[in-house]
Short mmCIF file of C-alpha atoms (C1' of nucleotides) in Angstrom, two decimals:
data_model
loop_
_atom_site.label_atom_id
_atom_site.label_comp_id
_atom_site.label_asym_id
_atom_site.label_seq_id
_atom_site.Cartn_x
_atom_site.Cartn_y
_atom_site.Cartn_z
CA MET A 250 0.44 0.08 0.33
CA LYS A 251 1.86 3.15 -1.33
CA PHE A 252 0.35 6.42 -0.22
CA LEU A 253 -0.69 9.22 -2.59
CA LYS A 254 -3.49 10.33 -5.03
CA VAL A 255 -6.89 8.12 -5.01
CA PRO A 256 -8.37 8.39 -8.87
CA GLU A 257 -11.82 9.03 -8.56
CA ALA A 258 -12.97 6.15 -10.87
CA THR A 259 -11.63 4.10 -7.80
CA ILE A 260 -13.99 6.13 -4.59
CA ARG A 261 -16.63 5.44 -7.37
CA ARG A 262 -15.86 2.26 -8.02
CA LEU A 263 -15.16 1.73 -4.12
CA SER A 264 -19.55 2.56 -3.86
CA ARG A 265 -20.43 -0.11 -6.61
CA TYR A 266 -18.64 -2.91 -4.02
CA SER A 267 -20.52 -1.38 -1.26
CA ARG A 268 -23.28 -2.63 -3.38
CA CYS A 269 -22.65 -5.51 -4.34
CA LEU A 270 -20.98 -6.65 -1.65
CA GLU A 271 -24.57 -5.95 0.18
CA ASN A 272 -25.97 -8.30 -2.18
CA LEU A 273 -23.09 -10.68 -1.76
CA VAL A 274 -24.23 -10.93 1.82
CA ARG A 275 -27.80 -11.25 1.65
CA LYS A 276 -27.11 -14.02 -0.62
CA GLY A 277 -25.07 -16.05 2.16
CA GLU A 278 -21.53 -15.16 0.52
CA LYS A 279 -18.64 -15.68 3.20
CA VAL A 280 -16.07 -15.51 0.92
CA VAL A 281 -15.93 -13.84 -1.92
CA SER A 282 -12.58 -13.89 -4.23
CA SER A 283 -11.87 -10.60 -7.09
CA ALA A 284 -12.71 -11.96 -9.25
CA GLN A 285 -16.04 -13.41 -7.96
CA LEU A 286 -16.32 -9.68 -7.31
CA ALA A 287 -15.14 -8.26 -11.07
CA ALA A 288 -18.10 -10.42 -11.80
CA HIS A 289 -20.46 -8.64 -9.76
CA CYS A 290 -19.50 -5.68 -10.48
CA GLY A 291 -17.79 -5.22 -14.24
CA VAL A 292 -14.89 -4.21 -13.97
CA ASN A 293 -11.32 -6.19 -14.19
CA ALA A 294 -10.58 -8.31 -11.08
CA ALA A 295 -6.99 -6.50 -10.46
CA GLN A 296 -8.94 -3.73 -11.28
CA VAL A 297 -10.51 -4.67 -7.81
CA ARG A 298 -6.99 -5.25 -5.73
CA LYS A 299 -5.62 -2.43 -7.07
CA ASP A 300 -8.15 0.53 -5.82
CA LEU A 301 -8.34 -1.79 -2.65
CA ALA A 302 -4.41 -1.65 -1.99
CA TYR A 303 -5.18 2.72 -2.08
CA PHE A 304 -6.24 1.84 1.55
CA GLY A 305 -4.74 -1.44 2.57
CA GLU A 306 -4.45 -5.13 1.97
CA PHE A 307 -7.43 -7.09 2.85
CA GLY A 308 -7.64 -9.88 1.47
CA ILE A 309 -6.14 -13.54 2.59
CA ARG A 310 -3.82 -14.75 -0.39
CA GLY A 311 -4.56 -18.18 -1.40
CA VAL A 312 -7.82 -17.34 -0.06
CA GLY A 313 -9.99 -13.97 -0.57
CA TYR A 314 -11.26 -11.39 1.19
CA TYR A 315 -14.13 -12.20 4.15
CA ALA A 316 -17.55 -10.13 2.34
CA THR A 317 -19.18 -8.43 5.46
CA GLU A 318 -15.27 -7.70 6.54
CA LEU A 319 -14.66 -6.13 3.07
CA MET A 320 -18.04 -4.04 3.23
CA HIS A 321 -17.83 -2.57 6.35
CA ASP A 322 -14.18 -1.69 5.80
CA ILE A 323 -14.65 -0.35 2.32
CA LYS A 324 -17.87 2.05 4.09
CA ARG A 325 -15.48 2.87 6.46
CA ILE A 326 -12.71 3.77 3.56
CA LEU A 327 -15.81 5.56 1.98
CA GLY A 328 -17.03 8.27 5.09
CA LEU A 329 -20.11 6.45 5.72
CA ASN A 330 -18.88 4.80 8.93
CA LYS A 331 -21.84 7.82 10.19
CA GLU A 332 -24.98 9.49 9.09
CA TRP A 333 -24.54 12.16 7.27
CA ARG A 334 -27.07 15.19 7.94
CA MET A 335 -27.70 16.82 4.74
CA ALA A 336 -30.57 20.26 4.67
CA ILE A 337 -32.21 20.86 0.88
CA VAL A 338 -32.74 23.98 -0.66
CA GLY A 339 -35.28 24.46 -2.46
CA ILE A 340 -38.14 23.03 -2.49
CA GLY A 341 -39.72 22.58 -6.06
CA ASN A 342 -40.74 19.07 -7.66
CA LEU A 343 -37.02 18.34 -7.76
CA GLY A 344 -36.30 18.63 -3.69
CA SER A 345 -39.27 18.02 -3.11
CA ALA A 346 -39.31 14.95 -4.55
CA LEU A 347 -35.91 14.21 -2.81
CA LEU A 348 -37.21 14.26 0.27
CA LEU A 349 -39.18 12.21 0.07
CA TYR A 350 -37.11 9.45 -1.95
CA LYS A 351 -36.96 6.81 0.18
CA ASP A 352 -34.17 5.03 -1.70
CA PHE A 353 -31.99 8.16 -0.50
CA LEU A 354 -31.46 7.25 3.12
CA LYS A 355 -30.24 3.72 2.72
CA GLN A 356 -27.20 4.87 3.44
CA ASN A 357 -26.77 7.27 6.09
CA TYR A 358 -27.68 9.72 4.59
CA LYS A 359 -30.74 11.77 6.83
CA ILE A 360 -32.34 15.36 5.41
CA VAL A 361 -32.98 16.72 8.27
CA ALA A 362 -33.36 20.84 7.15
CA ALA A 363 -35.28 22.19 3.96
CA PHE A 364 -35.19 25.81 3.22
CA ASP A 365 -37.01 28.35 0.31
CA ILE A 366 -37.63 31.27 -0.52
CA ASP A 367 -41.56 30.93 -0.16
CA PRO A 368 -42.51 28.41 2.64
CA PRO A 369 -45.86 28.70 3.55
CA LYS A 370 -46.16 28.18 -0.71
CA VAL A 371 -44.40 24.91 -0.38
CA ILE A 372 -45.44 23.35 3.60
CA GLY A 373 -48.73 22.71 2.01
CA ARG A 374 -48.11 20.21 -0.84
CA VAL A 375 -45.40 18.63 0.79
CA SER A 376 -46.78 17.84 3.67
CA GLU A 377 -49.52 16.43 2.83
CA LYS A 378 -47.72 13.98 1.09
CA LEU A 379 -45.48 12.96 3.27
CA GLY A 380 -48.69 12.52 6.06
CA LYS A 381 -47.45 14.34 8.39
CA PRO A 382 -46.65 18.18 8.24
CA ILE A 383 -42.72 19.54 7.79
CA GLU A 384 -40.80 21.96 8.47
CA ILE A 385 -39.61 24.22 5.60
CA LEU A 386 -36.89 27.45 6.48
CA HIS A 387 -36.31 30.30 5.39
CA PRO A 388 -32.38 30.20 3.75
CA ASP A 389 -31.92 33.03 5.85
CA ARG A 390 -32.08 31.15 9.26
CA MET A 391 -29.66 28.56 7.49
CA GLU A 392 -26.43 29.43 9.13
CA GLU A 393 -28.56 29.52 12.73
CA ILE A 394 -30.06 25.72 11.84
CA VAL A 395 -27.13 24.35 9.95
CA LYS A 396 -24.65 24.43 13.62
CA GLU A 397 -27.54 23.63 16.01
CA ARG A 398 -28.56 20.59 13.22
CA ASN A 399 -25.25 19.63 12.08
CA VAL A 400 -25.37 20.13 8.86
CA GLU A 401 -22.19 18.90 7.51
CA VAL A 402 -24.24 18.35 3.73
CA GLY A 403 -25.77 20.58 1.18
CA ILE A 404 -28.29 20.20 -1.57
CA ILE A 405 -29.25 22.55 -3.75
CA THR A 406 -32.42 22.33 -5.94
CA THR A 407 -33.48 25.34 -6.64
CA PRO A 408 -33.86 27.12 -10.00
CA ALA A 409 -30.45 27.70 -12.37
CA SER A 410 -30.69 31.71 -11.19
CA GLU A 411 -30.76 31.50 -7.71
CA ALA A 412 -27.96 28.19 -7.32
CA GLN A 413 -25.16 30.89 -7.23
CA LYS A 414 -27.44 32.21 -4.49
CA ALA A 415 -27.85 29.08 -2.61
CA ALA A 416 -24.47 28.09 -2.86
CA ASP A 417 -22.90 31.47 -1.10
CA GLN A 418 -24.54 30.57 1.93
CA MET A 419 -24.71 27.10 1.76
CA VAL A 420 -20.57 28.21 2.21
CA GLU A 421 -22.24 31.23 5.19
CA ALA A 422 -23.82 28.94 7.25
CA GLY A 423 -20.50 27.14 7.12
CA ILE A 424 -21.50 23.04 5.02
CA ARG A 425 -18.21 22.13 3.33
CA GLY A 426 -19.77 20.30 1.17
CA ILE A 427 -22.35 20.81 -1.85
CA LEU A 428 -24.37 18.59 -4.16
CA ASN A 429 -25.98 20.41 -7.46
CA PHE A 430 -28.67 19.65 -8.86
CA ALA A 431 -30.06 22.81 -10.58
CA PRO A 432 -28.11 23.59 -13.80
CA ALA A 433 -25.79 25.99 -13.39
CA GLN A 434 -22.73 26.82 -13.45
CA ILE A 435 -21.12 27.04 -9.19
CA ASN A 436 -18.11 28.64 -8.22
CA VAL A 437 -17.44 28.15 -4.26
CA PRO A 438 -13.89 28.91 -2.82
CA GLU A 439 -10.53 27.25 -2.08
CA GLY A 440 -11.43 23.79 0.80
CA PHE A 441 -14.88 23.65 -0.30
CA ILE A 442 -16.06 20.92 -2.19
CA LEU A 443 -18.89 20.71 -4.97
CA LYS A 444 -20.12 17.73 -6.68
CA ASN A 445 -22.60 18.77 -9.91
CA VAL A 446 -25.34 16.34 -10.70
CA PHE A 447 -26.84 17.32 -14.58
CA PHE A 448 -29.23 14.94 -15.58
CA THR A 449 -29.20 16.31 -19.53
CA THR A 450 -25.90 15.85 -19.84
CA VAL A 451 -26.30 12.17 -19.95
CA LEU A 452 -29.77 12.70 -22.08
CA ASP A 453 -26.84 14.81 -24.47
CA ASN A 454 -24.65 11.94 -24.08
CA LEU A 455 -26.87 9.39 -24.28
CA ALA A 456 -28.96 11.25 -27.61
CA TYR A 457 -25.25 11.36 -29.00
CA LEU A 458 -25.05 7.57 -28.50
CA LEU A 459 -28.09 6.97 -30.53
CA SER A 460 -27.57 9.23 -33.24
CA SER A 461 -24.45 7.54 -33.71
CA ALA A 462 -25.51 4.63 -33.36
CA LYS A 463 -27.13 4.95 -35.73
CA GLU A 464 -25.08 6.37 -38.65
CA ILE A 465 -22.55 3.54 -38.02
CA LYS A 466 -24.20 0.55 -37.02
CA LYS A 467 -26.88 -1.40 -39.68
CA THR A 468 -25.65 -3.85 -37.72
CA VAL A 469 -27.44 -5.42 -34.96
CA PRO A 470 -31.88 -5.30 -36.15
CA GLY A 471 -33.44 -7.17 -33.93
CA GLN A 472 -31.52 -8.85 -31.73
CA ARG A 473 -32.79 -10.10 -28.40
CA ASN A 474 -30.91 -11.53 -26.76
CA ARG A 475 -29.70 -10.89 -23.37
CA SER A 476 -26.50 -10.06 -22.86
CA GLU A 477 -23.96 -8.10 -20.54
CA THR A 478 -24.23 -4.80 -20.61
CA ASP A 479 -22.03 -2.61 -22.49
CA ALA A 480 -20.63 0.30 -21.41
CA ASP A 481 -22.12 3.50 -20.00
CA GLU A 482 -20.12 5.62 -18.65
CA SER A 483 -21.76 8.66 -16.88
CA LEU A 484 -22.22 10.76 -14.61
CA HIS A 485 -20.04 13.57 -14.85
CA GLY A 486 -19.25 16.73 -13.06
CA GLU A 487 -17.85 19.82 -14.10
CA ARG A 488 -15.54 23.00 -13.58
CA GLY A 489 -14.71 26.00 -13.11
CA GLY A 490 -17.03 29.56 -15.62
CA GLY A 491 -20.18 29.28 -17.91
CA LEU A 492 -23.85 27.74 -17.13
CA SER A 493 -23.97 24.37 -17.43
CA SER A 494 -27.19 21.36 -17.17
CA GLY A 495 -27.27 17.96 -16.97
CA MET B 99 -9.83 15.61 -38.73
CA LYS B 100 -9.34 11.60 -38.12
CA PHE B 101 -11.77 9.33 -37.85
CA LEU B 102 -12.66 6.88 -34.80
CA LYS B 103 -13.13 7.01 -31.16
CA VAL B 104 -14.62 10.05 -29.60
CA PRO B 105 -13.67 9.16 -26.14
CA GLU B 106 -17.20 9.74 -23.26
CA ALA B 107 -15.27 12.47 -21.83
CA THR B 108 -14.86 14.47 -25.00
CA ILE B 109 -19.08 14.44 -25.71
CA ARG B 110 -19.31 15.43 -22.30
CA ARG B 111 -17.92 18.40 -22.56
CA LEU B 112 -19.04 19.23 -25.93
CA SER B 113 -22.81 19.31 -24.00
CA ARG B 114 -20.90 22.31 -21.60
CA TYR B 115 -20.03 23.91 -24.14
CA SER B 116 -23.02 24.25 -25.96
CA ARG B 117 -24.63 25.38 -22.63
CA CYS B 118 -21.84 27.74 -22.86
CA LEU B 119 -22.18 28.55 -26.12
CA GLU B 120 -25.55 29.87 -25.30
CA ASN B 121 -25.31 32.02 -22.56
CA LEU B 122 -22.32 33.72 -24.24
CA VAL B 123 -24.05 34.44 -27.43
CA ARG B 124 -27.39 35.84 -25.91
CA LYS B 125 -24.30 38.14 -23.97
CA GLY B 126 -24.52 38.97 -27.96
CA GLU B 127 -20.62 37.81 -28.29
CA LYS B 128 -20.16 37.27 -31.58
CA VAL B 129 -17.12 35.51 -32.31
CA VAL B 130 -15.26 33.37 -29.25
CA SER B 131 -11.53 31.98 -29.80
CA SER B 132 -10.78 28.47 -28.01
CA ALA B 133 -8.94 29.82 -25.21
CA GLN B 134 -11.66 31.99 -24.14
CA LEU B 135 -14.26 28.96 -24.41
CA ALA B 136 -11.63 27.62 -22.15
CA ALA B 137 -11.94 29.88 -19.46
CA HIS B 138 -15.91 29.53 -19.62
CA CYS B 139 -15.75 25.95 -18.88
CA GLY B 140 -12.66 25.35 -16.84
CA VAL B 141 -10.85 23.03 -19.21
CA ASN B 142 -7.56 24.26 -21.46
CA ALA B 143 -7.63 25.51 -24.48
CA ALA B 144 -5.58 22.86 -26.78
CA GLN B 145 -8.59 20.30 -24.97
CA VAL B 146 -11.38 23.02 -26.16
CA ARG B 147 -9.87 22.48 -30.06
CA LYS B 148 -9.52 18.64 -29.85
CA ASP B 149 -12.67 18.02 -28.91
CA LEU B 150 -14.01 19.12 -32.10
CA ALA B 151 -11.35 18.22 -33.85
CA TYR B 152 -13.06 14.39 -34.01
CA PHE B 153 -16.73 16.04 -35.81
CA GLY B 154 -13.71 18.01 -38.44
CA GLU B 155 -12.49 21.98 -39.14
CA PHE B 156 -15.50 24.51 -37.05
CA GLY B 157 -12.67 27.58 -36.43
CA ILE B 158 -10.41 30.16 -38.89
CA ARG B 159 -7.67 30.71 -38.76
CA GLY B 160 -6.08 33.82 -36.49
CA VAL B 161 -9.99 34.66 -35.32
CA GLY B 162 -11.21 32.01 -33.51
CA TYR B 163 -15.00 30.51 -34.04
CA TYR B 164 -18.71 31.94 -35.08
CA ALA B 165 -20.30 31.21 -31.97
CA THR B 166 -24.64 30.49 -32.75
CA GLU B 167 -22.68 29.29 -36.15
CA LEU B 168 -20.32 26.73 -33.38
CA MET B 169 -23.84 26.90 -31.08
CA HIS B 170 -25.02 24.49 -33.72
CA ASP B 171 -22.61 22.32 -34.61
CA ILE B 172 -22.30 21.16 -32.02
CA LYS B 173 -25.82 20.97 -30.61
CA ARG B 174 -25.58 18.82 -33.76
CA ILE B 175 -22.79 16.58 -33.34
CA LEU B 176 -24.45 15.79 -30.00
CA GLY B 177 -28.33 14.64 -32.11
CA LEU B 178 -29.69 17.85 -30.01
CA ASN B 179 -30.91 19.39 -34.18
CA LYS B 180 -34.06 16.83 -33.23
CA GLU B 181 -36.86 16.62 -30.14
CA TRP B 182 -36.55 13.38 -28.61
CA ARG B 183 -39.32 11.58 -27.23
CA MET B 184 -39.14 9.97 -24.02
CA ALA B 185 -40.90 6.97 -21.91
CA ILE B 186 -41.36 7.21 -18.22
CA VAL B 187 -41.49 4.33 -16.39
CA GLY B 188 -42.80 4.19 -12.33
CA ILE B 189 -45.08 7.22 -11.39
CA GLY B 190 -43.16 7.94 -7.78
CA ASN B 191 -41.72 10.99 -5.92
CA LEU B 192 -38.77 10.76 -8.52
CA GLY B 193 -40.78 10.21 -11.58
CA SER B 194 -43.39 12.53 -10.71
CA ALA B 195 -41.26 15.40 -10.36
CA LEU B 196 -39.17 14.45 -13.44
CA LEU B 197 -42.46 14.45 -15.03
CA LEU B 198 -42.76 17.88 -13.61
CA TYR B 199 -39.30 19.54 -13.43
CA LYS B 200 -39.20 22.18 -16.63
CA ASP B 201 -35.36 22.39 -16.66
CA PHE B 202 -35.60 19.04 -18.08
CA LEU B 203 -37.26 20.24 -21.36
CA LYS B 204 -35.22 22.71 -22.25
CA GLN B 205 -33.34 21.39 -25.15
CA ASN B 206 -35.25 18.85 -27.25
CA TYR B 207 -36.26 16.50 -24.55
CA LYS B 208 -39.75 15.69 -23.85
CA ILE B 209 -42.15 13.15 -22.52
CA VAL B 210 -44.43 11.67 -24.40
CA ALA B 211 -46.12 8.53 -22.42
CA ALA B 212 -45.76 8.01 -18.38
CA PHE B 213 -46.31 4.58 -17.42
CA ASP B 214 -46.52 3.15 -13.87
CA ILE B 215 -48.94 -0.94 -12.76
CA ASP B 216 -51.30 1.07 -10.50
CA PRO B 217 -52.40 4.29 -13.18
CA PRO B 218 -55.18 4.73 -10.34
CA LYS B 219 -53.16 5.43 -7.11
CA VAL B 220 -50.76 8.18 -9.14
CA ILE B 221 -52.87 9.70 -11.55
CA GLY B 222 -53.79 12.03 -8.85
CA ARG B 223 -52.00 13.23 -7.07
CA VAL B 224 -49.96 14.48 -10.95
CA SER B 225 -52.84 15.71 -12.35
CA GLU B 226 -52.69 17.65 -9.34
CA LYS B 227 -49.41 19.16 -9.70
CA LEU B 228 -49.95 19.33 -13.48
CA GLY B 229 -52.76 21.14 -13.77
CA LYS B 230 -54.63 19.39 -16.31
CA PRO B 231 -55.41 16.24 -15.80
CA ILE B 232 -52.17 13.35 -17.44
CA GLU B 233 -52.96 10.08 -18.82
CA ILE B 234 -50.91 7.62 -16.65
CA LEU B 235 -50.30 4.37 -18.67
CA HIS B 236 -49.59 0.57 -17.43
CA PRO B 237 -46.56 -1.17 -19.39
CA ASP B 238 -48.42 -3.85 -20.34
CA ARG B 239 -48.81 -1.59 -23.17
CA MET B 240 -45.47 -0.05 -24.00
CA GLU B 241 -44.84 -1.49 -27.18
CA GLU B 242 -48.06 0.13 -28.78
CA ILE B 243 -48.23 2.51 -27.04
CA VAL B 244 -44.42 3.45 -27.83
CA LYS B 245 -44.94 2.72 -31.68
CA GLU B 246 -47.93 5.17 -31.92
CA ARG B 247 -45.73 8.32 -29.87
CA ASN B 248 -42.31 7.19 -31.63
CA VAL B 249 -40.29 7.08 -27.62
CA GLU B 250 -36.63 6.57 -28.62
CA VAL B 251 -35.59 7.51 -24.87
CA GLY B 252 -36.57 5.35 -21.46
CA ILE B 253 -36.68 6.53 -17.89
CA ILE B 254 -36.65 3.98 -15.32
CA THR B 255 -37.81 5.96 -11.69
CA THR B 256 -38.85 2.09 -10.92
CA PRO B 257 -37.97 1.61 -7.85
CA ALA B 258 -34.83 -0.91 -7.64
CA SER B 259 -36.66 -4.06 -7.83
CA GLU B 260 -38.99 -2.98 -10.72
CA ALA B 261 -35.64 -1.96 -12.40
CA GLN B 262 -34.82 -4.37 -14.87
CA LYS B 263 -38.28 -5.13 -16.19
CA ALA B 264 -38.64 -2.10 -16.87
CA ALA B 265 -35.52 -1.84 -18.76
CA ASP B 266 -37.01 -5.24 -20.44
CA GLN B 267 -40.31 -3.92 -21.43
CA MET B 268 -38.92 -0.98 -23.24
CA VAL B 269 -36.16 -3.09 -25.15
CA GLU B 270 -38.78 -5.29 -26.13
CA ALA B 271 -40.62 -2.01 -26.66
CA GLY B 272 -38.20 -1.65 -29.75
CA ILE B 273 -36.30 1.46 -27.08
CA ARG B 274 -32.80 1.77 -27.77
CA GLY B 275 -32.04 4.11 -24.86
CA ILE B 276 -32.57 4.15 -21.40
CA LEU B 277 -31.89 5.91 -19.24
CA ASN B 278 -32.49 4.93 -15.01
CA PHE B 279 -32.29 6.54 -11.98
CA ALA B 280 -33.16 2.98 -10.11
CA PRO B 281 -30.32 2.00 -7.84
CA ALA B 282 -30.21 -1.35 -10.00
CA GLN B 283 -27.45 -3.12 -12.46
CA ILE B 284 -29.09 -3.35 -14.98
CA ASN B 285 -28.55 -5.50 -18.06
CA VAL B 286 -29.34 -4.66 -21.92
CA PRO B 287 -28.71 -6.80 -24.98
CA GLU B 288 -25.96 -5.96 -27.05
CA GLY B 289 -27.19 -2.67 -28.99
CA PHE B 290 -29.19 -0.94 -26.48
CA ILE B 291 -27.93 1.87 -24.92
CA LEU B 292 -28.41 2.72 -20.71
CA LYS B 293 -26.87 4.92 -18.58
CA ASN B 294 -27.31 5.47 -15.02
CA VAL B 295 -28.01 8.07 -13.10
CA PHE B 296 -27.62 7.05 -9.83
CA PHE B 297 -27.16 10.26 -6.91
CA THR B 298 -25.45 7.91 -4.40
CA THR B 299 -22.83 7.46 -5.57
CA VAL B 300 -22.04 11.59 -5.78
CA LEU B 301 -22.86 11.58 -2.84
CA ASP B 302 -20.93 9.04 -1.55
CA ASN B 303 -17.65 10.82 -3.86
CA LEU B 304 -18.61 13.15 -1.46
CA ALA B 305 -18.48 11.91 1.79
CA TYR B 306 -14.95 10.30 0.79
CA LEU B 307 -13.76 13.53 0.03
CA LEU B 308 -15.54 14.92 3.20
CA SER B 309 -13.68 12.18 5.04
CA SER B 310 -10.54 12.92 3.77
CA ALA B 311 -10.02 15.87 3.82
CA LYS B 312 -10.52 16.37 7.50
CA GLU B 313 -8.20 14.32 8.32
CA ILE B 314 -5.63 15.14 5.88
CA LYS B 315 -6.23 18.87 5.14
CA LYS B 316 -5.91 20.87 9.09
CA THR B 317 -5.12 24.03 7.10
CA VAL B 318 -8.18 26.37 4.95
CA PRO B 319 -9.94 27.29 8.46
CA GLY B 320 -12.18 29.91 7.53
CA GLN B 321 -11.24 31.40 4.34
CA ARG B 322 -14.60 32.50 2.46
CA ASN B 323 -12.74 34.22 -0.24
CA ARG B 324 -14.42 34.12 -4.18
CA SER B 325 -12.07 30.85 -6.02
CA GLU B 326 -12.69 29.76 -8.75
CA THR B 327 -14.06 26.30 -8.45
CA ASP B 328 -11.81 23.07 -7.26
CA ALA B 329 -12.53 19.76 -9.28
CA ASP B 330 -15.42 18.07 -8.68
CA GLU B 331 -15.42 15.31 -11.83
CA SER B 332 -17.79 12.92 -10.85
CA LEU B 333 -21.07 11.80 -12.34
CA HIS B 334 -20.60 8.84 -13.35
CA GLY B 335 -22.43 5.54 -15.15
CA GLU B 336 -21.57 1.38 -14.35
CA ARG B 337 -21.59 -2.07 -16.57
CA GLY B 338 -22.87 -5.04 -15.98
CA GLY B 339 -23.05 -7.00 -12.62
CA GLY B 340 -24.15 -5.80 -9.12
CA LEU B 341 -26.65 -3.41 -7.22
CA SER B 342 -25.69 -0.28 -7.16
CA SER B 343 -26.80 3.33 -6.27
CA GLY B 344 -26.82 6.91 -6.92
"C1'" DG C 128 -2.84 -25.15 -5.51
"C1'" DG C 129 -4.82 -20.18 -5.63
"C1'" DA C 130 -6.15 -16.42 -4.84
"C1'" DT C 131 -3.80 -11.30 -3.68
"C1'" DG C 132 -0.46 -7.34 -3.91
"C1'" DT C 133 2.09 -5.24 -7.09
"C1'" DG C 134 6.45 -3.11 -9.94
"C1'" DA C 135 5.90 -3.34 -15.11
"C1'" DA C 136 3.25 -2.88 -19.76
"C1'" DG C 137 -0.40 -1.24 -21.83
"C1'" DT C 138 -3.74 1.49 -23.02
"C1'" DC C 139 -6.20 6.88 -23.45
"C1'" DG C 140 -6.93 11.18 -22.35
"C1'" DT C 141 -5.10 15.24 -21.77
"C1'" DT C 142 -1.54 19.03 -22.11
"C1'" DC C 143 1.80 21.03 -25.05
"C1'" DA C 144 4.23 23.53 -28.53
"C1'" DC C 145 4.62 24.92 -33.05
"C1'" DA C 146 3.19 24.36 -37.93
"C1'" DG C 147 0.19 26.29 -41.25
"C1'" DC C 148 -3.66 30.29 -42.45
"C1'" DT C 149 -6.47 34.27 -42.62
"C1'" DA D 140 0.35 39.12 -35.45
"C1'" DG D 141 -3.21 35.89 -33.30
"C1'" DC D 142 -5.63 31.72 -33.68
"C1'" DT D 143 -6.64 26.88 -35.14
"C1'" DG D 144 -6.04 22.30 -36.07
"C1'" DT D 145 -2.29 18.57 -34.74
"C1'" DG D 146 1.98 15.57 -33.90
"C1'" DA D 147 5.00 14.23 -29.79
"C1'" DA D 148 5.14 14.28 -25.47
"C1'" DC D 149 3.51 13.74 -21.02
"C1'" DG D 150 0.54 12.09 -17.57
"C1'" DA D 151 -2.69 9.21 -15.24
"C1'" DC D 152 -5.65 4.60 -15.18
"C1'" DT D 153 -6.29 -0.25 -16.59
"C1'" DT D 154 -4.07 -5.00 -17.11
"C1'" DC D 155 -1.00 -8.25 -17.24
"C1'" DA D 156 2.14 -11.06 -15.57
"C1'" DC D 157 4.14 -12.52 -11.76
"C1'" DA D 158 6.39 -13.23 -7.35
"C1'" DT D 159 4.77 -13.79 -3.03
"C1'" DC D 160 1.49 -15.98 0.84
"C1'" DC D 161 -1.96 -18.40 2.93
#
DNA sequence: GGATGTGAAGTCGTTCACAGCT
DNA sequence: AGCTGTGAACGACTTCACATCC
């Protein structure tokens, strides 16, 4: 095990290994080899071993990895051995969906505050769907609430035009990690972390592949056999500068 | 201009260039250099030129690129010079949000059909928010409807347990491109294209960065100066095998 | 024997540097 | 003079192959 820069791609794969291991453990597997895990995740076996090697030695030569143990090790590496408390800003369609989206909470992620510039407008409809009243707060109170509730992650689901302002308020409130769903380019100060989730970039990708496939491949007319999924590298991130949406 | 394999990353950047160019055109810029565009997008100027070089020559030496023209060229390359008709399966929280999410439709993407295994259950609440009645169909009718309405892209927003079934029905109906939001590993036959949008993978990434930043950097205590955003490479895709969410 | 951990090789993508147009 | 287009250098990530250890 060396040290230094872990590729972003490695972290993404760890996230995947973790979920595959959950399945394998659920199926009762006690020990898994890098080859098995790799097959389940659709990656190369050496890749699995290399990824893990960034963080230590987790396996037993000649045997493999203890599934449960490895799963926990990976979760610890990813920082999932704690509860991450999140605040969401912008309770429109997407915001309220995330607020209600149960698959989200599976892994130690909890939304503990919701902000919108017009609380009364949204409080009713979200509460109704949730079945219990939900508290929607004005962003002016962000700093206070963030301190009070130990929020560490902010989610932006405002319209694009409001996204930078929301990010500024988060930064001001001391939130270090921001997940942005608004189709806007946001800047944050050094030391803060911004991740974008842009749907339409992925759609654009799909559109490109469909368009170019049509041109090139006259092959594969009506094949119906199940086969291993092809590549689908996709969800990405952005850097500085102009507006961009996903 | 050579030919051959265009990197996935290039396509993602084209998507970004396109949106930056929209802004620049809106601001009245007639001509932009690769350096300007690169600055706006937070990439290297040579990268911009290389990316474009995969598809032809679009600039004028000593001058730059005509902004509007380049924007249209890029959109054409991405396949955005047509309307993409989409069907969404699974009208839960996320599905109905996407159905109502206006920022989505900006670029030639239109949802023309919505499916759910229990239409009556969801039809009411979506219609209410939309202000007009919406038609929710049973997935059994997918093939018929897809043909009728020329659907080319499918969006999966079912629970994870139903995602593969939804994909199978899309494939059966002849939908070639699938965008999957369900936290599940899906397989599609050769010739079909699957892109995943996994929120929680991005969150895991954020969690990792926040955790490791805490360990390493005791620096950058209370910096408040605006600075160019740091890296935020992120939204990704998956391949074969096990369950994964994002 | 068998699977891990890892240097070395290979592949892919990015950046440099400059020739070539305008 | 200025900026594009592009071969060549560089760097990063992936895969191979094997020494190492159980």
